[in-house]
Coordinates of C-alpha atoms in Angstrom, one line a residue:
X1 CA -13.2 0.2 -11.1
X2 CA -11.1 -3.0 -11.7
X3 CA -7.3 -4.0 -12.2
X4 CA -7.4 -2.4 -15.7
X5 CA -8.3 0.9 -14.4
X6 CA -4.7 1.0 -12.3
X7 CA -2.6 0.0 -15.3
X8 CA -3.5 3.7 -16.9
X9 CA -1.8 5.5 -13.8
X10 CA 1.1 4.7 -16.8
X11 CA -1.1 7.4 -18.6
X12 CA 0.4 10.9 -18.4
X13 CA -2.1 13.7 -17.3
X14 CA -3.2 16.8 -19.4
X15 CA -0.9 19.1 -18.4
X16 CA -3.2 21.5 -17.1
X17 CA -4.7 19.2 -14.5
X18 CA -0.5 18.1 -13.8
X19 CA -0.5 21.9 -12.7
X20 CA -2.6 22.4 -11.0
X21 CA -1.8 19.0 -8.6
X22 CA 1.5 19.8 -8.0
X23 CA 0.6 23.5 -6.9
X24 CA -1.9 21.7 -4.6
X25 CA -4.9 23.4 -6.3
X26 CA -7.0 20.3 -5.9
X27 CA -10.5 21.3 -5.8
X28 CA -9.7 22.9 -9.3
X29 CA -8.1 20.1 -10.2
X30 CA -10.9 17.9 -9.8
X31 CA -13.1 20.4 -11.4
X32 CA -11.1 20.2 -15.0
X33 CA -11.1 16.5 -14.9
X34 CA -15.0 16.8 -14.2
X35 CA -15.1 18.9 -17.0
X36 CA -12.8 16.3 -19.6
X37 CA -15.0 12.9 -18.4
X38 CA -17.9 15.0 -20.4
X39 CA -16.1 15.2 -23.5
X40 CA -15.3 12.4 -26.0
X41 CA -11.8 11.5 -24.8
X42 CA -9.8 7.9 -25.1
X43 CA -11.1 5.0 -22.6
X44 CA -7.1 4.8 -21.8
X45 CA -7.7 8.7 -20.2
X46 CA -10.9 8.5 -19.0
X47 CA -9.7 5.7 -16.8
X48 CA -6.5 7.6 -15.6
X49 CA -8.7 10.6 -14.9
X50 CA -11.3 8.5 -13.1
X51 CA -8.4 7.5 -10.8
X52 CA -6.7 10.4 -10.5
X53 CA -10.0 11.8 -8.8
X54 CA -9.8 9.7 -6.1
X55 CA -6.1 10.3 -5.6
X56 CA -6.9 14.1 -5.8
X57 CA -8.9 13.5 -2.8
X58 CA -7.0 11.5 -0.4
X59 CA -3.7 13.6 -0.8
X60 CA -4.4 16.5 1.5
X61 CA -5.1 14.0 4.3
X62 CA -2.1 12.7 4.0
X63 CA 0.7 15.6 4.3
X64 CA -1.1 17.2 7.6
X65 CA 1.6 19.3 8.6
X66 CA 2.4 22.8 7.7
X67 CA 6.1 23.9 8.2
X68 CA 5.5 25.8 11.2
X69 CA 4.1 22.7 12.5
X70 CA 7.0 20.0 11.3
X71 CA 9.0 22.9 12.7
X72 CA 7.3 22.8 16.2
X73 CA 7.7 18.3 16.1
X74 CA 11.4 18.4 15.4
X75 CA 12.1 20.6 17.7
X76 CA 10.2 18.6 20.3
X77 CA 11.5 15.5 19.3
X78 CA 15.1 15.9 18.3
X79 CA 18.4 17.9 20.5
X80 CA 19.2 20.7 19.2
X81 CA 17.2 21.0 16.0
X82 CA 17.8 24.1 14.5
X83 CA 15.1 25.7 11.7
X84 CA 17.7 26.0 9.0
X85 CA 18.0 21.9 9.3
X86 CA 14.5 21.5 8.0
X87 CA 15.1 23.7 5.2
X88 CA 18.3 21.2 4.5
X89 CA 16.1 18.6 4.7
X90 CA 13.1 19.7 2.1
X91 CA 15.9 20.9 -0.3
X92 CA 17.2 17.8 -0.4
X93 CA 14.3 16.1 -0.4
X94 CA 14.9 13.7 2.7
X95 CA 11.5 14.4 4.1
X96 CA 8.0 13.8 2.0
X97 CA 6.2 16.9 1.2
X98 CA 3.6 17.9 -1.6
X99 CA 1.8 21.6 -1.9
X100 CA -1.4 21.7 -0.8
X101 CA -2.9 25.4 -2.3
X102 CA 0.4 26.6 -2.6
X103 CA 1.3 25.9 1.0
X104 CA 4.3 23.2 1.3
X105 CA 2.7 20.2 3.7
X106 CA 4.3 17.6 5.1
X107 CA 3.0 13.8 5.2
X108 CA 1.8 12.2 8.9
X109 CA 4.6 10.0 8.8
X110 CA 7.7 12.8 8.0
X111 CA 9.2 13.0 11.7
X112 CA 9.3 8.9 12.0
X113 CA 11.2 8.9 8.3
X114 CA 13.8 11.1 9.3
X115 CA 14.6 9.5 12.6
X116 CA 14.5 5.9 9.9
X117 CA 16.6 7.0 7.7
X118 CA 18.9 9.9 9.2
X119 CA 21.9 8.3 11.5
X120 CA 22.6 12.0 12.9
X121 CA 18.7 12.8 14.0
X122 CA 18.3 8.7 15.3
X123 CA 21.4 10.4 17.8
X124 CA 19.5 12.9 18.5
X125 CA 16.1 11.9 19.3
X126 CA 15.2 13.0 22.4
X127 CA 12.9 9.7 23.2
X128 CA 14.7 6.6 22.6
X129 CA 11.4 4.7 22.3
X130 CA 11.0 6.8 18.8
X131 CA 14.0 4.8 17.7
X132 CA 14.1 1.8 20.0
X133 CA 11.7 -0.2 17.6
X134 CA 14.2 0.3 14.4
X135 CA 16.9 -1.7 16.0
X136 CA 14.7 -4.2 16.9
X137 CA 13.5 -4.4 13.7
X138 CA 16.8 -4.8 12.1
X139 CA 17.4 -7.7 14.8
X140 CA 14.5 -9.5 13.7
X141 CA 15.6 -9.2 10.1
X142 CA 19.4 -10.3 10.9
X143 CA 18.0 -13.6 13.0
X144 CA 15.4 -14.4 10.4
X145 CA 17.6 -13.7 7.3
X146 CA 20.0 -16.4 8.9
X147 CA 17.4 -18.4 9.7
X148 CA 16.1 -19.2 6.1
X149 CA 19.6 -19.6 5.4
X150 CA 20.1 -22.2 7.6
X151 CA 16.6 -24.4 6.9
X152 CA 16.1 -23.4 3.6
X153 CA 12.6 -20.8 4.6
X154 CA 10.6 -19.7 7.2
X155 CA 6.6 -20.0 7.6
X156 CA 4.8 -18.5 10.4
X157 CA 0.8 -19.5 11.0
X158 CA -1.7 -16.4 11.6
X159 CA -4.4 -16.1 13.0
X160 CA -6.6 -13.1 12.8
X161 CA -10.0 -11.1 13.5
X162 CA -11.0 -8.2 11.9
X163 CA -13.8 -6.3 13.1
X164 CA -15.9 -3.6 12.0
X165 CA -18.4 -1.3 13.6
X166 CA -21.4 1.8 12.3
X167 CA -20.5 5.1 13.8
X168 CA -23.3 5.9 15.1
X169 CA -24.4 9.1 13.5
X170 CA -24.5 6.7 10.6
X171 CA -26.7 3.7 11.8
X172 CA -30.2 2.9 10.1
X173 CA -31.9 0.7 12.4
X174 CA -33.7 -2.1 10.6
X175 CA -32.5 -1.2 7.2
X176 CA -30.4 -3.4 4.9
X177 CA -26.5 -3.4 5.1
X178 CA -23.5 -4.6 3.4
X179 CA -20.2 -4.8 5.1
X180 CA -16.9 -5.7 3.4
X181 CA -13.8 -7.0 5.6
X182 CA -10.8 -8.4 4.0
X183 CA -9.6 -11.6 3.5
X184 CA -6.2 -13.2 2.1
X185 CA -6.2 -14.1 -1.3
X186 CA -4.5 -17.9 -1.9
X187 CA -1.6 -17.6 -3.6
X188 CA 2.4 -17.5 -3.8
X189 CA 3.7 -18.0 -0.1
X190 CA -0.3 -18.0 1.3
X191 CA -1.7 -21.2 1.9
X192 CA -4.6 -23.1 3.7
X193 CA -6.6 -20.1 4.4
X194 CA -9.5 -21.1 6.8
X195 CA -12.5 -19.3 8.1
X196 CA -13.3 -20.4 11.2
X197 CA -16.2 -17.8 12.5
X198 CA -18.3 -15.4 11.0
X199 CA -20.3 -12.9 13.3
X200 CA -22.9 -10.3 13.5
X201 CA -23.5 -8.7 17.1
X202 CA -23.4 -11.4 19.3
X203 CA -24.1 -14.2 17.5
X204 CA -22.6 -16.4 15.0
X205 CA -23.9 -15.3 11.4
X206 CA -26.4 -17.3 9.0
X207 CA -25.0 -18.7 5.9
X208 CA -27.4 -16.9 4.0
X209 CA -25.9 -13.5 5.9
X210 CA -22.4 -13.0 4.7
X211 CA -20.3 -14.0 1.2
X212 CA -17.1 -15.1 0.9
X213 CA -15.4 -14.6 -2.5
X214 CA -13.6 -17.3 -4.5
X215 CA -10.2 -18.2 -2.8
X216 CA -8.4 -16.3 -5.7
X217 CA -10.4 -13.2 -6.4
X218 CA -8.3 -10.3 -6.7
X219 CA -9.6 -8.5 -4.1
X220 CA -11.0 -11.0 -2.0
X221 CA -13.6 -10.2 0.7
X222 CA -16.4 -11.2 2.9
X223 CA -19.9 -9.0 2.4
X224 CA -22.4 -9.6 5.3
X225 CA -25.9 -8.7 3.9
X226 CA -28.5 -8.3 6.7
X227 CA -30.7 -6.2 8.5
X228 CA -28.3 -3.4 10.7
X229 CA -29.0 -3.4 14.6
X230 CA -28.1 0.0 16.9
X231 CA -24.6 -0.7 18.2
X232 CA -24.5 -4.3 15.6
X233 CA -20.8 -4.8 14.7
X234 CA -19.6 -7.2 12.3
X235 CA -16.8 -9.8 12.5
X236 CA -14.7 -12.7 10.8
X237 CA -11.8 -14.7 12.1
X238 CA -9.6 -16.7 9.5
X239 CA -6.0 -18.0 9.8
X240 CA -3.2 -18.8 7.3
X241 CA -0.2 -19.6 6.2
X242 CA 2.7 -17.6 5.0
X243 CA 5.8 -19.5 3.9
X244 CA 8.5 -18.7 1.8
X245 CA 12.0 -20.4 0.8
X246 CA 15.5 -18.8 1.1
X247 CA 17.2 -18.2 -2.9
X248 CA 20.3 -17.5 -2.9
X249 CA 21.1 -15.7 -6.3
X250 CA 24.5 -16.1 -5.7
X251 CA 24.4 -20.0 -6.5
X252 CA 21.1 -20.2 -8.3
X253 CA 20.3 -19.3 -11.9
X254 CA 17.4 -17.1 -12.7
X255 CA 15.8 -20.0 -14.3
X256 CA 15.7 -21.7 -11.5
X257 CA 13.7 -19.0 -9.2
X258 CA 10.4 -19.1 -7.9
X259 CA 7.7 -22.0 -8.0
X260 CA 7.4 -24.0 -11.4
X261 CA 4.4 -25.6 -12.2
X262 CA 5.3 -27.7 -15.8
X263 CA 7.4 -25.2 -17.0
X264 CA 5.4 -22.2 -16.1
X265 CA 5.3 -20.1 -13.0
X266 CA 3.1 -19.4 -10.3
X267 CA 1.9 -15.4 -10.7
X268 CA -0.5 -12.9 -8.4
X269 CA -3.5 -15.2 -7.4
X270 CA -2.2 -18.8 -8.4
X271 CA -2.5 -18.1 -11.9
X272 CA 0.2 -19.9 -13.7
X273 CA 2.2 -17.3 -16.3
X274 CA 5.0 -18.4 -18.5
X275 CA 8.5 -17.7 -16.9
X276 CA 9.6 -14.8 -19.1
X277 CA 7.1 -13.0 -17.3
X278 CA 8.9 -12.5 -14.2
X279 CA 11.3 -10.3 -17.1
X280 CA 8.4 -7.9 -18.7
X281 CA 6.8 -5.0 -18.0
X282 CA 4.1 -4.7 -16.1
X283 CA 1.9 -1.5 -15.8
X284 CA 1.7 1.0 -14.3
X285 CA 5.0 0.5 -12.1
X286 CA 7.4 -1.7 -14.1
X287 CA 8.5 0.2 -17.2
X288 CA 11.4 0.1 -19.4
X289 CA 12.0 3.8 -19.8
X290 CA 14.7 5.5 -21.4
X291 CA 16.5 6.3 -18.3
X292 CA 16.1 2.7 -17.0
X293 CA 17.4 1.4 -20.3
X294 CA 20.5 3.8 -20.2
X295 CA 21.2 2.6 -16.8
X296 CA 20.7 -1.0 -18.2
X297 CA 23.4 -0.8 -20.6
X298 CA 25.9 1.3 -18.0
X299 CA 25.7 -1.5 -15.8
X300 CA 26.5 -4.4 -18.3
X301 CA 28.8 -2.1 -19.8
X302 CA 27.4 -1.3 -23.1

């Protein structure tokens, strides 16, 4: 799959395949769009089918929790919590939840949103450290906010290792591997990325063992290539820069935002893109609907 594939999640579903997701009927699910990919259909819906497959399969993971078990963390976490709260809560749609075969499930990450976003259940939680960390966050966004103000930006250096290891029920001993870790991609605020090791095991990797893709690749990686050893782990360590300048929209003209490069502007992966394109669509997220349209005009006051 590349970039294209994701600009067809703009792509409706068949409606019987929409069905049966939102009643959590996966496995069927995947099954009809097993059954369409054999047919003669439009490349535009055989990719949005193609992704959809792999959505179909990571959703379950992701909304663990069954109500009686939501039910159970609330009450653990929060004074007082009484069951006709989470029913407030899911009716109103505070708290994110799918159907998983019929069954309402709730994501891994429900109980942390509420406490985020809910001023009466942050009063309530019964540990502090649950809630602790938003304030602080909210601090460091205050003091860095007025910081940019003040000098124009901010730009912080990182420095990073990622590291990846066989479980161990998986290793081949002996037998070919590739192994893809992450790297930043140059562009917009991220500058002067540098490699500065590249290990297998132990011991520093041969240049002829690993890959590192072009600077602006979309997804750029680094793919060791060897022989796998029992217990062999795999390693890079790269640092960068991240900076970006304060705008204040209040003073500054549209036409005036973001980097210019001879009257164009510097897009996803350094590639320059005339100006109006900051103002277009862009698929599958950024769509002029009707609705968004209608709002358009309301605000304007047409």
């Amino acid at each position: 799959m590349d970039n294209s594939f994701f600009e067809t999640l703009a792509v409706p579903l068949p409606e019987d395949i929409e069905k049966l997701k939102w009643r959590g009927d996966f496995d069927r699910a995947v099954r009809r769009i097993d059954s369409r990919l054999k047919r003669d259909i439009p490349q535009a819906l055989r990719k949005r089918l193609m992704i959809e497959q792999e959505i179909l399969k990571r959703m379950p993971g992701q909304y663990p929790y069954a109500w009686s078990e939501a039910l159970d963390m609330l009450r653990d976490n929060v004074r007082d919590f009484k069951d006709s709260e989470l029913e407030t809560l899911w009716e109103e749609d505070a708290v994110d939840w799918i159907y998983v075969d019929g069954e309402v499930r709730f994501r891994s990450s429900f109980l942390k949103n509420v406490l985020k976003t809910r001023k009466e259940y942050e009063n309530r939680a019964l540990d502090r450290e649950l809630v602790r960390s938003k304030a602080e966050n909210f601090g460091l966004l205050n003091r860095t906010i007025a910081s940019m103000k003040e000098q124009g930006g901010a730009g912080c250096r990182f420095c990073i290792r990622g590291t990846l290891g066989i479980q161990e029920e998986a290793e081949r001993e002996g037998e070919d591997i590739k192994v893809y870790l992450p790297l930043p991609i140059e562009y917009a605020q991220i500058k002067n990325v540098k490699i500065h090791s590249v290990r297998i095991g132990e011991r520093e990797a041969e240049k002829q063992e690993y890959t590192i893709a072009r600077a602006d690749a979309f997804q750029r990686t680094i793919c060791f290539h060897t022989k796998h050893r029992k217990g062999q782990k795999y390693s890079v360590e790269f640092s960068f820069e991240n900076r970006e300048a304060y705008l204040d929209f209040s003073h500054v003209g549209l036409e005036h935002s973001g980097e210019k490069h001879g009257g164009e502007k510097q897009g996803a992966n350094g590639l320059a893109e005339p100006a109006d394109a900051w103002l277009a669509q862009q698929q599958p997220h950024i769509r002029f609907t009707p609705l968004i349209r209608e709002l358009a005009a309301e605000i304007v006051g047409e």
